[in-house]
């Protein structure tokens, strides 16, 4: 499923006359990874926005559109659960289904906070 950021990134690339390979080289990623980002199959790396701004002369309007598209795409992040053990997957799916009451969610958050403090 193509994301708003993927659409915006492709528009920037095409408007600047770059091929996927050329843009990927400028951004320091592979062309296949760029394609996966454009098509919504990979998450956007944290430093990609800065790399785009450093390599492309975008108008203020284009920059704002890119930031909004990035924020929208981050709301729909893809995660790979294939290598997670069963109990971890069950916890993630239980939270994602949004059928847990507020008290249970609060207890889960407390457990997470307590483990973060141990690190």
Short mmCIF file of C-alpha atoms in Angstrom, two decimals:
data_model
loop_
_atom_site.label_atom_id
_atom_site.label_comp_id
_atom_site.label_asym_id
_atom_site.label_seq_id
_atom_site.Cartn_x
_atom_site.Cartn_y
_atom_site.Cartn_z
CA UNK A 1 0.00 0.00 0.00
CA UNK A 2 1.61 3.23 -1.12
CA UNK A 3 1.88 5.89 1.58
CA UNK A 4 1.51 9.66 1.33
CA UNK A 5 5.24 9.97 1.90
CA UNK A 6 5.90 7.46 -0.88
CA UNK A 7 3.76 9.50 -3.27
CA UNK A 8 5.44 12.74 -2.24
CA UNK A 9 8.92 11.26 -2.56
CA UNK A 10 8.13 9.96 -6.05
CA UNK A 11 6.77 13.37 -7.09
CA UNK A 12 9.94 15.08 -5.86
CA UNK A 13 12.09 12.57 -7.74
CA UNK A 14 10.15 12.91 -11.00
CA UNK A 15 9.90 16.72 -10.80
CA UNK A 16 13.68 16.91 -10.35
CA UNK A 17 14.25 14.60 -13.31
CA UNK A 18 15.99 11.91 -11.26
CA UNK A 19 15.72 8.20 -11.82
CA UNK A 20 15.23 6.00 -8.77
CA UNK A 21 18.90 5.07 -8.97
CA UNK A 22 20.01 8.71 -9.06
CA UNK A 23 17.84 9.69 -6.11
CA UNK A 24 18.94 6.64 -4.13
CA UNK A 25 22.60 7.55 -4.67
CA UNK A 26 21.97 11.12 -3.50
CA UNK A 27 20.17 9.85 -0.40
CA UNK A 28 22.73 7.16 0.40
CA UNK A 29 20.37 4.20 0.05
CA UNK A 30 19.91 1.47 -2.54
CA UNK A 31 17.47 1.89 -5.41
CA UNK A 32 15.52 -1.15 -4.22
CA UNK A 33 15.19 0.36 -0.74
CA UNK A 34 14.00 3.65 -2.26
CA UNK A 35 11.43 1.75 -4.30
CA UNK A 36 10.24 -0.08 -1.18
CA UNK A 37 9.83 3.25 0.64
CA UNK A 38 7.95 4.77 -2.32
CA UNK A 39 5.63 1.75 -2.40
CA UNK A 40 5.05 1.71 1.37
CA UNK A 41 6.81 -1.61 1.87
CA UNK A 42 9.57 -0.21 4.10
CA UNK A 43 9.57 2.30 6.92
CA UNK A 44 11.15 5.69 6.36
CA UNK A 45 14.64 5.92 7.91
CA UNK A 46 14.98 8.65 10.55
CA UNK A 47 17.58 10.59 8.57
CA UNK A 48 15.87 10.46 5.17
CA UNK A 49 14.06 13.80 5.52
CA UNK A 50 17.36 15.57 6.23
CA UNK A 51 19.01 13.83 3.27
CA UNK A 52 16.19 14.96 0.97
CA UNK A 53 16.42 18.55 2.20
CA UNK A 54 20.20 18.52 1.76
CA UNK A 55 20.06 17.15 -1.80
CA UNK A 56 16.95 18.77 -3.27
CA UNK A 57 16.11 22.46 -3.53
CA UNK A 58 12.50 22.23 -2.36
CA UNK A 59 10.21 25.22 -2.00
CA UNK A 60 8.77 25.96 1.44
CA UNK A 61 5.46 24.53 0.21
CA UNK A 62 7.13 21.30 -0.97
CA UNK A 63 8.98 20.99 2.33
CA UNK A 64 5.76 21.40 4.29
CA UNK A 65 3.97 18.86 2.11
CA UNK A 66 6.83 16.40 2.63
CA UNK A 67 6.76 16.89 6.42
CA UNK A 68 2.99 16.32 6.55
CA UNK A 69 3.28 13.25 4.34
CA UNK A 70 6.05 11.88 6.54
CA UNK A 71 3.98 12.40 9.69
CA UNK A 72 1.04 10.66 8.03
CA UNK A 73 3.20 7.73 6.95
CA UNK A 74 4.73 7.33 10.41
CA UNK A 75 1.24 6.82 11.81
CA UNK A 76 1.02 3.69 9.65
CA UNK A 77 4.38 2.14 10.44
CA UNK A 78 5.07 -1.42 9.27
CA UNK A 79 6.58 -3.90 11.70
CA UNK A 80 7.94 -7.37 11.00
CA UNK A 81 6.80 -9.86 13.61
CA UNK A 82 8.06 -12.96 11.83
CA UNK A 83 10.99 -13.51 14.18
CA UNK A 84 9.20 -12.65 17.41
CA UNK A 85 8.35 -15.38 19.87
CA UNK A 86 4.67 -16.24 20.26
CA UNK A 87 4.07 -14.40 23.56
CA UNK A 88 5.51 -11.16 22.21
CA UNK A 89 3.28 -11.38 19.12
CA UNK A 90 0.24 -12.04 21.32
CA UNK A 91 0.92 -8.91 23.37
CA UNK A 92 1.34 -6.76 20.27
CA UNK A 93 -1.81 -8.11 18.63
CA UNK A 94 -3.83 -7.68 21.84
CA UNK A 95 -2.84 -4.02 22.07
CA UNK A 96 -3.31 -3.42 18.33
CA UNK A 97 -6.86 -4.81 18.34
CA UNK A 98 -7.83 -2.01 20.75
CA UNK A 99 -10.07 -4.26 22.81
CA UNK A 100 -8.16 -3.84 26.08
CA UNK A 101 -9.66 -1.62 28.76
CA UNK A 102 -7.85 1.49 29.98
CA UNK A 103 -6.77 -0.14 33.25
CA UNK A 104 -5.07 -3.01 31.41
CA UNK A 105 -3.32 -0.60 29.05
CA UNK A 106 -2.11 1.43 32.05
CA UNK A 107 -0.70 -1.71 33.71
CA UNK A 108 1.10 -2.67 30.49
CA UNK A 109 2.57 0.84 30.27
CA UNK A 110 3.77 0.59 33.88
CA UNK A 111 5.52 -2.70 33.14
CA UNK A 112 7.18 -1.18 30.08
CA UNK A 113 8.31 1.86 32.08
CA UNK A 114 9.74 -0.33 34.83
CA UNK A 115 11.80 -2.34 32.32
CA UNK A 116 13.04 0.86 30.65
CA UNK A 117 14.28 2.11 34.02
CA UNK A 118 16.35 -1.07 34.50
CA UNK A 119 18.36 -0.38 31.34
#
